Every structure is written in C-alpha cells, then in structure tokens.
XYZ file of C-alpha atoms in Angstrom:
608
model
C 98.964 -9.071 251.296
C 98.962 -12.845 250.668
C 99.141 -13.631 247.175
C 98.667 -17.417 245.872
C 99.197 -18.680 242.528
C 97.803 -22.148 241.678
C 98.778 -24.133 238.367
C 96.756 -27.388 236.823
C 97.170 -29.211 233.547
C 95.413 -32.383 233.773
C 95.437 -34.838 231.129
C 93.480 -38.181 231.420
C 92.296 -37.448 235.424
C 91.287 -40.842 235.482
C 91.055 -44.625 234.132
C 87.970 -45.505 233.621
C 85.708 -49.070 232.293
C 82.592 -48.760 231.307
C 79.440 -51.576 230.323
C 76.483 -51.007 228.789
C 73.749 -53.127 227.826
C 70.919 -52.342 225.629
C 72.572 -48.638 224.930
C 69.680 -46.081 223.653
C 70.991 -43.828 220.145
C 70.447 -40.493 220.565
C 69.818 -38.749 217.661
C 72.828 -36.084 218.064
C 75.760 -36.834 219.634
C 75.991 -32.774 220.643
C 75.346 -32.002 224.222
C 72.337 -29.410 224.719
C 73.185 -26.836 227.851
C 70.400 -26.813 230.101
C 69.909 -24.254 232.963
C 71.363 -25.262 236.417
C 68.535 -25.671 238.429
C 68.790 -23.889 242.381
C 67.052 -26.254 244.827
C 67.838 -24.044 247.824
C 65.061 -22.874 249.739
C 62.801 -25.858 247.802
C 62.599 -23.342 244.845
C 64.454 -25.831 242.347
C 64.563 -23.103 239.557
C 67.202 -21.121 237.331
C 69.726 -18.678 238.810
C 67.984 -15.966 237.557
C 64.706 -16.875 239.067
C 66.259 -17.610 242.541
C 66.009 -14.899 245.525
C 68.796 -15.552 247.362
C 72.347 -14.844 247.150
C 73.816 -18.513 245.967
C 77.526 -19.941 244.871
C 77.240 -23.169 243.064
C 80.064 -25.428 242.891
C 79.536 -28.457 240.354
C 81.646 -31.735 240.201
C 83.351 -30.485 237.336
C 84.903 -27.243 239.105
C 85.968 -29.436 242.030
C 87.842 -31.691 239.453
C 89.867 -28.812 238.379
C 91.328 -28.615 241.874
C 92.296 -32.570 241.644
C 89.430 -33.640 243.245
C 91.283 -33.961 247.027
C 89.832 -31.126 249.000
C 86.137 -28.724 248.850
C 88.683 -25.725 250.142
C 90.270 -24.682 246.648
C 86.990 -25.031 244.528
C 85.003 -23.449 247.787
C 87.087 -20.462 247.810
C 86.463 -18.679 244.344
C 83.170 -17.886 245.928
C 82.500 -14.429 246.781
C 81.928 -13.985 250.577
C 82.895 -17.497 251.237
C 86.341 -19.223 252.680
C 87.598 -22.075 253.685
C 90.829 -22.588 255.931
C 93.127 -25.224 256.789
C 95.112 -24.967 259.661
C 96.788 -28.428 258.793
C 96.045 -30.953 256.503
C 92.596 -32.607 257.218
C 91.421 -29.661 259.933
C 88.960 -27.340 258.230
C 86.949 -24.576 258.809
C 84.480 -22.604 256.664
C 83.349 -18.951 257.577
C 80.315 -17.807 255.475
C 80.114 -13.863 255.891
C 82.003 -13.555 258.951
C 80.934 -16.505 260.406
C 84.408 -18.210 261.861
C 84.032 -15.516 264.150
C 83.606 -18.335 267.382
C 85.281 -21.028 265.060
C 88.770 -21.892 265.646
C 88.369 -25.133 264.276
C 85.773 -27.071 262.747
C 82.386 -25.735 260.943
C 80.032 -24.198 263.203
C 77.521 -21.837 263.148
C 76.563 -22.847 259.348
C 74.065 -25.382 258.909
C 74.912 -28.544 256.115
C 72.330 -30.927 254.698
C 73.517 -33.984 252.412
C 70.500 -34.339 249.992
C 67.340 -34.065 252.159
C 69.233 -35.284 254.933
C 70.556 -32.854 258.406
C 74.251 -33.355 257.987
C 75.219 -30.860 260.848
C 74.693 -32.579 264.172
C 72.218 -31.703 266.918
C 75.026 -29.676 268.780
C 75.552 -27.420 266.176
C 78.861 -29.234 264.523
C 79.653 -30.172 261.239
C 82.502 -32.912 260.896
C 82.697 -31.763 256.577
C 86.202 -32.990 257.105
C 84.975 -36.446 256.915
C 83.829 -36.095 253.435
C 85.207 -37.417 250.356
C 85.185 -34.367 247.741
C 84.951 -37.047 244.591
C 81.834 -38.260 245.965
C 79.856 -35.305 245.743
C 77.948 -34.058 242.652
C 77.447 -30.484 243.331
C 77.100 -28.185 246.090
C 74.907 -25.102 246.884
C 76.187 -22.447 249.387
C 73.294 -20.493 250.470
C 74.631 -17.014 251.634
C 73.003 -15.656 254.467
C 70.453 -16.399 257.786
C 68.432 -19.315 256.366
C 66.396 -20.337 259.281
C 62.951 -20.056 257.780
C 63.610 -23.565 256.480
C 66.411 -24.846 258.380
C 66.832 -23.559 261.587
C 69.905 -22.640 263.757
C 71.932 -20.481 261.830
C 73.270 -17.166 261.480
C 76.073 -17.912 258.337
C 74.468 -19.452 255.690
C 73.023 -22.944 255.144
C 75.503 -25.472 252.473
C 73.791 -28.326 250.470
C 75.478 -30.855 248.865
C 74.344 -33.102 246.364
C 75.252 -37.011 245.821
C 76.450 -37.886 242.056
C 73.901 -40.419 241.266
C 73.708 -41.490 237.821
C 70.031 -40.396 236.323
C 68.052 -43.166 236.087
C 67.107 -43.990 232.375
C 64.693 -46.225 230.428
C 66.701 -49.500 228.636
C 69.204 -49.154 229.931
C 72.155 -50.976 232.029
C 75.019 -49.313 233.014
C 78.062 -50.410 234.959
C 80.807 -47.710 235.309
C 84.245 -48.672 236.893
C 86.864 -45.938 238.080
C 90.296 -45.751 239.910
C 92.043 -42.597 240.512
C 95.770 -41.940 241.718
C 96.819 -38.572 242.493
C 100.257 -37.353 244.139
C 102.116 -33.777 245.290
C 104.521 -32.476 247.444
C 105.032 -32.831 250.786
C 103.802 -36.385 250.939
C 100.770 -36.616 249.635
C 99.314 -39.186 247.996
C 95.674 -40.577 247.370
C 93.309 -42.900 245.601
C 90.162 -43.774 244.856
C 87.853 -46.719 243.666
C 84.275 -46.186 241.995
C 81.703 -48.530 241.089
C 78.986 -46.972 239.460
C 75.508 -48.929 238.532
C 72.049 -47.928 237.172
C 68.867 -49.130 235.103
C 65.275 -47.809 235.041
C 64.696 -48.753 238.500
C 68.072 -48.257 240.163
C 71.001 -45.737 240.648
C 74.341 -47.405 243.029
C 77.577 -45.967 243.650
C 80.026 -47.697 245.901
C 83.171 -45.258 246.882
C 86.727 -46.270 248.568
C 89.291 -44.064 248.815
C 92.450 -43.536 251.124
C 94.559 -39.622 251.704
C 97.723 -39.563 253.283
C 100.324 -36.006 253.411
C 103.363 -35.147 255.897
C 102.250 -31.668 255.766
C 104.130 -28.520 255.598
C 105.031 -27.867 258.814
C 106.167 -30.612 261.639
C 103.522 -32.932 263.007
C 101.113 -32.107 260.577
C 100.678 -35.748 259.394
C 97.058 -36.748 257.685
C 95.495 -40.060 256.954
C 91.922 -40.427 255.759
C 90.074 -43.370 254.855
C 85.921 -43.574 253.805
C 83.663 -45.938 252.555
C 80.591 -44.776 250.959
C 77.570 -46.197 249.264
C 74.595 -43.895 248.026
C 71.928 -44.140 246.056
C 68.349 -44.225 245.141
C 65.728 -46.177 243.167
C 62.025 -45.662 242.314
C 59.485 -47.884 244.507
C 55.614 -47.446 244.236
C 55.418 -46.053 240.641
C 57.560 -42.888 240.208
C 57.819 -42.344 244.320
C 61.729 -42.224 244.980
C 64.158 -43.381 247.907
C 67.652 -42.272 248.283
C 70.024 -43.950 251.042
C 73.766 -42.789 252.113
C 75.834 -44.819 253.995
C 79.083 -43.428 254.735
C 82.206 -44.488 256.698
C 85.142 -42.086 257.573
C 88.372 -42.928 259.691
C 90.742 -39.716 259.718
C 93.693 -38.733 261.910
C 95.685 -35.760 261.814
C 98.235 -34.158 263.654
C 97.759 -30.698 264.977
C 101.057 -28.621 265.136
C 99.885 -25.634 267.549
C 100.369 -21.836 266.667
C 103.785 -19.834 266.129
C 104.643 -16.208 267.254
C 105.865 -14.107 265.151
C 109.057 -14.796 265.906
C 108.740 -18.336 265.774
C 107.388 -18.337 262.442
C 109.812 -15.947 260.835
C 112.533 -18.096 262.321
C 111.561 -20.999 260.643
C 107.632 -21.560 259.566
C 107.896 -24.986 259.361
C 108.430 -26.188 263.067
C 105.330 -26.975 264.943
C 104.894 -26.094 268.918
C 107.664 -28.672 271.097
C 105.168 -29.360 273.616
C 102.429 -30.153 270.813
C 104.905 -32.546 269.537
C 105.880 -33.898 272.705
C 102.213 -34.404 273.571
C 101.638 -36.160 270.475
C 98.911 -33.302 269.514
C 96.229 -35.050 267.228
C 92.579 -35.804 265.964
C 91.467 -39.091 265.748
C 87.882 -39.520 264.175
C 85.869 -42.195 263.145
C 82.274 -41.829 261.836
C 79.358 -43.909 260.683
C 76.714 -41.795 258.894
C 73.509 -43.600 257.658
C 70.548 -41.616 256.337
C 67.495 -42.052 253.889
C 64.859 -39.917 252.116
C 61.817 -40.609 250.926
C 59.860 -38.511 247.968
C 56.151 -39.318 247.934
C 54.034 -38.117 245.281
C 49.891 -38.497 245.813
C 49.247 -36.464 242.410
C 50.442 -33.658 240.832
C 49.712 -30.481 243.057
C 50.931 -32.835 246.513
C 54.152 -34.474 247.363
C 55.812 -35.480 250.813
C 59.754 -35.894 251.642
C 60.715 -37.595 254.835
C 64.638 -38.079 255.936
C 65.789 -39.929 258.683
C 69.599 -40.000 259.514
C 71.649 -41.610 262.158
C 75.453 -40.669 262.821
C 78.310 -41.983 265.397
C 81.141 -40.491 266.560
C 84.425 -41.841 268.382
C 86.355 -39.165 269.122
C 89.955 -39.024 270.619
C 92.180 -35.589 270.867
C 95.375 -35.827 272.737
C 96.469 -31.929 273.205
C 98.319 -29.740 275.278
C 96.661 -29.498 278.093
C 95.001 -32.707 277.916
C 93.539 -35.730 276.332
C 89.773 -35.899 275.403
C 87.859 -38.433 274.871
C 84.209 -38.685 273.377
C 81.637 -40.671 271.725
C 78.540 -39.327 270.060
C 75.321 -40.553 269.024
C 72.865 -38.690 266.633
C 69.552 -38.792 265.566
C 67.770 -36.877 263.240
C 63.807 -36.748 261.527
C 63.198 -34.131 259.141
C 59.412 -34.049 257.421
C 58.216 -31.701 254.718
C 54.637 -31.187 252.692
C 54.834 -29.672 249.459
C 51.559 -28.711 247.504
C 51.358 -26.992 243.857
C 49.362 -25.053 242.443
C 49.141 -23.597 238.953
C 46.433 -21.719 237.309
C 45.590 -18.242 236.069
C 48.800 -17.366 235.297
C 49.502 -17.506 238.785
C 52.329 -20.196 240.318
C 51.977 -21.017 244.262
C 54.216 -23.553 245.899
C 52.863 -24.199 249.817
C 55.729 -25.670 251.899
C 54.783 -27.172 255.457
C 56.945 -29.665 258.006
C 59.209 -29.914 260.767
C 62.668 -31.053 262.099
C 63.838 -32.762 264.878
C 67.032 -33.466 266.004
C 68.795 -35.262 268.875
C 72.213 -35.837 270.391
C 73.870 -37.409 273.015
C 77.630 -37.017 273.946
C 79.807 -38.841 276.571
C 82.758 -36.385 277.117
C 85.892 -37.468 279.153
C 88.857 -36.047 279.889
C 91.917 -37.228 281.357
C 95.550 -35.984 281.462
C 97.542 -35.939 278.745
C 101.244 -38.040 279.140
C 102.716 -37.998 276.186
C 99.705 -38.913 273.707
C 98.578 -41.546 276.754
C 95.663 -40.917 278.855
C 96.242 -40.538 282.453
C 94.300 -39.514 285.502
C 90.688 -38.780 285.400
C 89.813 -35.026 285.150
C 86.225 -34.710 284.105
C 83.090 -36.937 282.951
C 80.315 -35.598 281.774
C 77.267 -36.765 279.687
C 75.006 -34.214 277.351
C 72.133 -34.718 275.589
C 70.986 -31.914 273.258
C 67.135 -31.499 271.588
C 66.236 -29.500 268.931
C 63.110 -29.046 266.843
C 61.012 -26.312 265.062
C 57.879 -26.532 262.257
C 58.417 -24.234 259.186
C 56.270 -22.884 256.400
C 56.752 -21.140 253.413
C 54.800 -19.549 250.740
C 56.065 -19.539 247.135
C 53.610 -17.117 244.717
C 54.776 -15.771 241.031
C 52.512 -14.096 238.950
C 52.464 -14.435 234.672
C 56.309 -15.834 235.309
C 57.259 -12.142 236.766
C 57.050 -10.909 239.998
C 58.022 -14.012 242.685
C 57.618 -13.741 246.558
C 58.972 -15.848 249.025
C 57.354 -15.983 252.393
C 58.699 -18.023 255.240
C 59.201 -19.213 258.908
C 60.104 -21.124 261.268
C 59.624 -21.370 265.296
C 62.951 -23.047 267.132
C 63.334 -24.659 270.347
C 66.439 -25.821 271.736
C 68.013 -27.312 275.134
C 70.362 -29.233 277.093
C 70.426 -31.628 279.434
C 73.799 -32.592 280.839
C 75.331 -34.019 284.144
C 78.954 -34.290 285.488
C 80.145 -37.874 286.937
C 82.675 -37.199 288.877
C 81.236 -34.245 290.789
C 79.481 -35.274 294.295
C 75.853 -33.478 293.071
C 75.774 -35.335 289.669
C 72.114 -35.073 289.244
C 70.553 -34.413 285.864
C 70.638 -30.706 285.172
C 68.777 -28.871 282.137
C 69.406 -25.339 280.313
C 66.408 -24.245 277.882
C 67.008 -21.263 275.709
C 63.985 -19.069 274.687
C 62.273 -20.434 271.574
C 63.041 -18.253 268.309
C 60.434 -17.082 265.568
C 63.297 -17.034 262.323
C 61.141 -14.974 259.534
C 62.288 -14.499 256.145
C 60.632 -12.205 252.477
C 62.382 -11.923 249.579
C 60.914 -10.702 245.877
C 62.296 -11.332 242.735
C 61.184 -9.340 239.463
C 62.847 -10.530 236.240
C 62.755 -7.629 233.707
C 64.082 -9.232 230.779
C 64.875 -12.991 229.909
C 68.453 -11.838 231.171
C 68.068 -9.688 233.445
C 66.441 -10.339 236.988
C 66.757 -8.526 240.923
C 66.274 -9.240 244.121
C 65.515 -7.728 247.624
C 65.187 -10.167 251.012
C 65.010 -9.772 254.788
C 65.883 -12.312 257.032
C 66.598 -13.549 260.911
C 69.170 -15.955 261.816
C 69.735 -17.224 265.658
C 72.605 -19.808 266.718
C 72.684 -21.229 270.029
C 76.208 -22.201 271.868
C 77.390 -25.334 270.152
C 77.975 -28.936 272.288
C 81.738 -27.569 271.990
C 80.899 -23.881 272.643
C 78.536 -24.879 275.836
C 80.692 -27.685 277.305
C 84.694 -25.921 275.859
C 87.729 -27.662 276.212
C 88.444 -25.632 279.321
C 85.910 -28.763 280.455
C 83.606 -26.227 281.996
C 79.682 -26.122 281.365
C 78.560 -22.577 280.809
C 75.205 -22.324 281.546
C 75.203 -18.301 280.579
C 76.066 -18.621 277.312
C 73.058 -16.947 275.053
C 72.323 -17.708 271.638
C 73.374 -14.789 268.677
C 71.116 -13.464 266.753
C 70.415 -11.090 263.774
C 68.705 -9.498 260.704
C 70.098 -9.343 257.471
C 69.224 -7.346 254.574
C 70.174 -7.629 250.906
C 69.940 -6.309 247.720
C 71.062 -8.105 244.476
C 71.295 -8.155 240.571
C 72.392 -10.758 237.963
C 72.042 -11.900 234.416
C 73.520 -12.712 231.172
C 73.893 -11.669 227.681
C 71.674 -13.233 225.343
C 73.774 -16.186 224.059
C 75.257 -16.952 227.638
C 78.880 -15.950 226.965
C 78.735 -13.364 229.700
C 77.212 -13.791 233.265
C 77.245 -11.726 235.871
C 76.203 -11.946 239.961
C 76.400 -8.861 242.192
C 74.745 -9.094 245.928
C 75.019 -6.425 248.575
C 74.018 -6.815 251.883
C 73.658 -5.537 255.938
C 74.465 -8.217 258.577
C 73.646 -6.394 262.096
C 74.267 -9.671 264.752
C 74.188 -9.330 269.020
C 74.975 -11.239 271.737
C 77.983 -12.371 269.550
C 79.663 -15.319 270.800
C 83.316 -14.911 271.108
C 86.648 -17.080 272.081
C 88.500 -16.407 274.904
C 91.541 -18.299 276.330
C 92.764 -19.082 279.927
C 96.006 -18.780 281.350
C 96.662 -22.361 280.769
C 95.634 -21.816 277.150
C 92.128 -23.422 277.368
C 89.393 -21.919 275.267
C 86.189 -21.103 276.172
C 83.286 -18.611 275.087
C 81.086 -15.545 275.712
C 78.631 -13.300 274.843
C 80.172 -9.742 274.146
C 79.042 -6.789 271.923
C 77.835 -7.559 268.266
C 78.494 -6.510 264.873
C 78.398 -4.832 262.057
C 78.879 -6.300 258.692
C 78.251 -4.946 255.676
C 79.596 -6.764 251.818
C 79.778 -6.901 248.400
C 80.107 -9.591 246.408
C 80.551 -9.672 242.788
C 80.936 -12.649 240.271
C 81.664 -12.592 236.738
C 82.671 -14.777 234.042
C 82.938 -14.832 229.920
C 83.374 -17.621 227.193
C 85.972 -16.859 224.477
C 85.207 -20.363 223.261
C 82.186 -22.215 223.974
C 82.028 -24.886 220.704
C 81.384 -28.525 222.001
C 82.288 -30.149 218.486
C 86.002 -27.473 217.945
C 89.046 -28.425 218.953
C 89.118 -25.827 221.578
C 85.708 -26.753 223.588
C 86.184 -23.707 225.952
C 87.990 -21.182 226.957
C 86.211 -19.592 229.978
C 88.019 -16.279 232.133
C 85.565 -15.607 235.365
C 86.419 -13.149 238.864
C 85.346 -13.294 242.011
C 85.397 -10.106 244.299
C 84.044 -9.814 248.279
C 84.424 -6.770 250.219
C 84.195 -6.584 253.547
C 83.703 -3.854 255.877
C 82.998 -5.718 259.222
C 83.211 -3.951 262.944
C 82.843 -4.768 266.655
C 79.821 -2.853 268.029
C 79.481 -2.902 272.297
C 82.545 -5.058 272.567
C 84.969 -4.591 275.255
C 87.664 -6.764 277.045
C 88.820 -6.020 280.586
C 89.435 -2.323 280.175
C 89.703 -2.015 276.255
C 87.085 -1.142 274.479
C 86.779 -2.660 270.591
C 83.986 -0.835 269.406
C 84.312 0.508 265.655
C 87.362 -2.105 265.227
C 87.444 -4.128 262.600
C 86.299 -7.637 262.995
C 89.424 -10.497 263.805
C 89.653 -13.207 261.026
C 88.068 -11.204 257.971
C 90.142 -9.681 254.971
C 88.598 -6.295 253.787
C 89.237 -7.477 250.240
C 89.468 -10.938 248.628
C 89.807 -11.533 244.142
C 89.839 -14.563 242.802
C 90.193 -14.735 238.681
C 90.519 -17.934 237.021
C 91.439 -19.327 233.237
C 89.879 -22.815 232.039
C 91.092 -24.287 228.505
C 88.859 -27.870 227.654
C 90.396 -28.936 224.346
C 88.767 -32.262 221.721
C 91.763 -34.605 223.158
C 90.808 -34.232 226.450
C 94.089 -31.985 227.792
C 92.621 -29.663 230.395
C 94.347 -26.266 231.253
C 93.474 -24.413 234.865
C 95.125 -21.802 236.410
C 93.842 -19.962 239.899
C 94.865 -16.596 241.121
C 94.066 -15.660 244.294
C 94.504 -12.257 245.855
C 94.020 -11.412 249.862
C-alpha cells in the first residue's frame, strides 16, 4: 500500500495589476453559478446531459496544487493517473492504457482547443506544457475514435484561459508568480492578459527548475506562449496558439530492490556516468477558425504546425532527432430545432502528417560518437467522421457516430546498402460509437454507450530505441461497453458520478527488453478490463458573500479488475494474471476551505 498525504494553505497565490477602462456596473456584485458546459464529443452541454464518462479539471482545481504540474490535480480522477518517473518525465494511463508506455503519453489522443495536439506518430510531448496556462481540461474516458481517431484510452482536451470578450470594455491584466519547495525547486511566471469587444491576448513566460529526489534527476523548463482569439467577419471567431518549450531533464534509470531499499535516492552509476538525459525543444503554432453562415450551419477549421529537436543521451546510446508536423482538421456542424425535437449533424475530416529524422550514435559520456543508425520516417494519417446528435422534448438523447481511419509509414535507413524508400500500410479501421442518455428528473440522468477504439504502433513503438524498424507490429484494437449514473440534489450541495464499464482489447502491444536493455514491442494476447469509477462530493458551505465561502469534502474511487487474456512469454503463460502497472484499488478524498480574506485551505489524501 502506498499512502500519500498532501498539505496546501495558500494565501495571496499571486501579485497581480489590473487596468480597466470604461468598466461596465453590474447590477449585483454576487456571482451567479452557471452549469459547466461538456464540449467533448461537440455536445457542449451540462454534465448531466453528457453520454460519456468525463473528469473535468478547471483552472481553479489545478491552482490548489500550486499551479506547477497537471499530475496532482489529474489524479483525483477516477480511472485516471498520471506518473512521474523524475521531475519533468510524464506519463498518463487512461484505463489501463500505460500498458506499452514506459515513458511519455501514448496511446491517448490530446487536442488543444480545436487543434490535434498529439503528433502524427501517435506521441504526445504534454510535458511541454505550462499547467498555469491552461483554463480547463476535459478527460474523455474511453475509445473515442468516432470523432478523433487513433485511440484506444481516452481522448484529453484542454482549454486555453482566454478572457471572454465583452462589450465596453478594456482590460489589461498583469501577473507574476513565484513559487518554491523542497528539493530545489523553484519557478515563476509572467502574465499579460488583454481584451476588448474585438480581442482576447495572453502572453505567458515562465521558467521550472528542481534537483529532484533522487541523483541526476535535475529539471529545467522554460516556455513562451501567446494565445488568443478575436472576432473577424461579424461574430465569426479565430483563435491562434503559439507556444515555445525548452526542457531538459535528467533521467536516473531504475533500482532493484535491493538497490532501492539500500538507499532510494541514488540513481543507476552508468546512467550517471552517461550523463542520462532529455533535451527538448518545441515550437507549436496552430489556429482555428469558427464560421457561422446562419443559425442551423457553422464550420471550424484548425491548422497546426509543430517542431521538434530532440537529443537523449542514455545507456546504451545517444539519439538524436528532429521532427516536423503538420496537421488539418475540418468539421461541418448543422442545427436543427423544431417539434420538440433537437438534431445536431456533425460532418469533416482529419489529416495529419509527420516526418522524423532519427540518428543514433554511441554514447561517450553524454558525447556522441560513432554512427550507428540513420533513418528517416514519414507517417500519414487521415479519416472523415460523422455523427448524429437527436433529443426528443429535452429527454431521451442519442449519439450516433463514426469514423473510417487510414494510416501508414514510409521510412528508409541511410546507412544500410539497400536504402530505398520502403512503405508499411495498416488495414483501414471503421471506429463506431452509440450512446443514449435519458434524464429522469432535473437531477437525475443515465447513460449506456458502445464503442471501438484502434491504435496503431507509435513512431517510437514502430522504429524503438533498440533502433530496429518492425514492420510486424499490428495495431490494438477493442470494444468497450459502459453503463453510468449521476446527478445532484436539488440545491447542488451533493453530486454524484458513478460509471461502470467492459474494456475487451487484442493484439495488445507490449514492451519487451533485450539483453543489452533496449526496448522494443509486440503484439501478444489481449485483455480484459473491467472498472468502476465513482465520484462524489458535498458543500458544507457554499455562501459567496460569508466569511467562510466554501467548505467542499469530495472522493474519488476506481476499481480495477484488469487480466492478460492469450498472453504468453517464452514458456510462461500469463493468461488470467493481472495486468502489470494497474492498482486494483485507488481513493482519493479531498477538503477545500475558501474564506472572505482570501486564505485558502487544501488538503489531498491519496490511497493506492
């Protein structure tokens, strides 16, 4: 059992100047709740109305955490968890999904706004991002690729904190952050916020550095961001990010059992010797455009561009690569409302592209030596989707959706004699997905869905750090079914979410290492995963004008009964074992105390 015990009293989080010109008075100064609105699966409605198992994260529940890392704030949802195997090295498993992660976010698909975050190989550099920056986040639990393609995990969305725009208005906000802790860590942050009726501009600057727990587990993390968007053409909208991210972090190698009781904070000698790090620096630039012809039609186009420069002395070696990505994503929305009847047609298509330069050389010391490998990959991926949204007299809603996925590589080795062009094309994938909603009281709502998810091998997972192609690797694939309830009592104090659910996935793609350490991957058995996921929370206080504003308890609970099915190593046979990486049982409970002189009270207990 691991238990973990997190304390937080904040008191003035940050410094903050604000102008305002021609300021609007609002007729009451208290602050009217409104329902969070669910834009996953382009639904945009209430949690209660939404068919889909969902954990929200808002900017106010990462700033309970400090603001310096998604993985505290990510981890009180059910059937979600983030890991860090050293400061600044991340990886998320959604339902099992770090199954063929050992680093990094794979198999889960991330969009930033409108815009494909997750590369065209199937990676996700979330490490990169800047927590502060980020106004909310949805986690979509589950296969989502009726709408968005490769995955088998779960699809994350996050949201940019633009400032609303608002009629006379001008707004300049100004805010710098310092934040400290143990073990050598230190950050800040600069904000410059501006809006008007036309405009919405934030500029971002901030800088992370720790020593880390254990030896050579140094971080340093610098990004530059500016987002924002601004009405053009009447009330037609464009949104831009533009985001910068240098981070380097040292990677301190695993510990047996006996190393790590003897002392657990040395790191491997030869990963210190070898000068065992990440060095990553990325430009990101993407923008989305919202088109509205009239009321029942509207059309959102994204285009995003991303580069990589990659660099990862390690054990066995020293890697070099550079990546280029490009990415188009379309989609046609038309309304309709009329005899008490609600449909919401959803047509488009994505396409993405990549292309990697992968080098390796030997590793002397953290210095690059002799030549080992060169190889150059481009990877393609595209598929149309459609979806059907229908809800009859605000009651009954269906969701009907699919999608139809190709996917390939092209790659060729420089420094083998026969270096011609070579292509692997994986069957194209038809990723269906139903789910029905039926609210039976204002309060009280349930849900029922069926879905598909597929993942090809990733650019890491097809070309491994063993610096071998493999051209057998298949994609995984699998149906899900779930089953789930929520609501609240009539004057919100008490809200509840409960989702249980099958996961049946084959062809799983596993990690295997050689004898010089080296991973690489293969298809072997499946699995069997079935959860339960329960979230709850209740206001003691909820009085925006008391001295006490809130006092809010709330639990999370996941449990996990996961197996191998088929899968067998050499002569051992796994089947009916339970699956590597996954706790059986995860609580999370949590106190918040907001009080009228702005002294904030948080306190985390988590329970694996």
């Amino acid at each position: 059992m691991k238990y973990i015990l997190s304390l937080c009293l904040l008191a003035l989080p940050f410094t903050g100047l604000t102008q305002t010109e021609n300021p609007v008075v609002e007729k009451d100064s208290v602050l009217l709740l409104t329902p969070v609105l669910i834009k996953g699966y382009e639904s945009t409605r209430p949690l209660l109305e939404t068919p889909v198992a969902v954990g929200l994260i808002s900017a106010r529940d990462m700033e309970r955490y400090a603001n310096t890392s998604l993985l505290p704030s990510i981890n009180t949802i059910p059937g979600v968890r983030m890991e860090e195997r050293s400061p600044g090295s991340f990886r998320l498993n959604i339902r099992g999904s770090l199954l063929r992660s050992p680093f990094g976010v794979r198999n889960i698909k991330v969009y930033w706004n409108d815009m494909p975050f997750t590369d065209a190989g199937g990676n996700t550099y979330l490490n990169l991002v800047d927590p502060s920056t980020i106004g909310s986040m949805e986690v979509l639990k589950g296969p989502g690729g009726s709408l968005y393609g490769a995955n088998t995990g779960g699809i994350v969305v996050l949201h940019t904190d633009d400032l609303p725009l608002t009629n006379n208005l001008r707004d300049h906000q100004f805010r710098v952050q310092l934040n400290g802790g143990s073990y050598g860590n230190f950050g800040e942050q600069a904000q410059w916020k501006y809006r008007n009726n036309k405009l919405s501009s934030s500029f971002t600057q901030s800088h992370q550095q720790a020593d880390g727990y254990r030896a050579n587990s140094k971080l340093r993390k610098d990004v530059f961001q500016w987002n924002g968007n601004t009405r053009i053409f009447g009330n037609n909208k464009l949104e831009w990010l533009l985001l910068y991210s240098d981070i380097y972090y040292q990677t301190p190698g695993g510990l047996t059992l006996a190393q790590m009781q003897q002392n657990p904070k040395q790191a491997r000698q030869i990963a210190i010797d070898q000068k065992a790090a990440i060095y990553n620096k990325t430009l990101f630039a993407g923008t989305s455009y919202t088109h509205e012809f009239n009321k029942q039609w509207s059309n959102v186009t994204s285009f995003a561009f991303s580069h990589t420069d990659f660099r990862n002395p390690f054990i066995t070696n020293y890697e070099k690569r550079n990546e280029d990505n490009l990415s188009i994503r379309s989609k046609f929305i038309y309304a309709i409302y009329r005899n008490e009847q609600d449909i919401r047609l959803i047509g488009g298509a994505e396409w993405q592209y990549g292309h990697a330069g992968i080098d390796n050389y030997g590793n002397k010391k953290g210095v690059a030596d002799t030549v080992q490998s060169k190889d150059r990959i481009s990877v393609r991926q595209w598929f149309p989707f459609a979806q059907i949204e229908w809800q009859l007299k605000k009651k009954l809603l269906v969701q009907a959706g699919a999608s139809t996925n190709a996917y390939q590589y092209r790659y060729k080795r420089l420094t083998d004699a026969d270096n011609a062009k070579k292509r692997k094309k994986f069957d194209e994938q038809f990723l269906p997905r139903l789910a029905i909603l039926y609210p039976f009281t204002k309060h009280l709502s349930t849900y029922a869905s069926v879905s598909k998810g597929f993942s090809p091998a990733t650019l890491a997972e097809f070309r491994s750090s063993d610096a071998n192609i493999n051209t057998a690797l298949q994609p995984e694939f699998g149906w899900n079914y779930e089953f789930g309830i929520r609501g609240n009592s009539s004057d919100n104090r008490f809200e509840y979410d409960i989702a249980a659910y099958y996961f049946k996935l084959q062809q799983a793609i596993v990690r295997r290492n050689n004898s010089a350490g080296e991973e690489y991957f293969i298809n072997s058995g499946g699995t069997d995963q079935k959860g339960l996921e329960l979230r709850a929370s209740y206001s003691l206080i909820d009085n925006p004008s008391g001295c006490f504003r809130l006092i809010k308890i709330w639990s999370g609970f996941t449990l996990n009964d996961y197996t191998f099915t088929n899968y067998i190593t050499g002569t051992d046979d796994h089947s009916g074992k339970s699956l590597t990486g996954v706790p059986e049982r995860i609580s999370v409970t949590g106190l918040d105390i907001n009080t009228a002189p702005g002294i904030y009270f948080h306190t985390t207990f988590n329970h694996t």
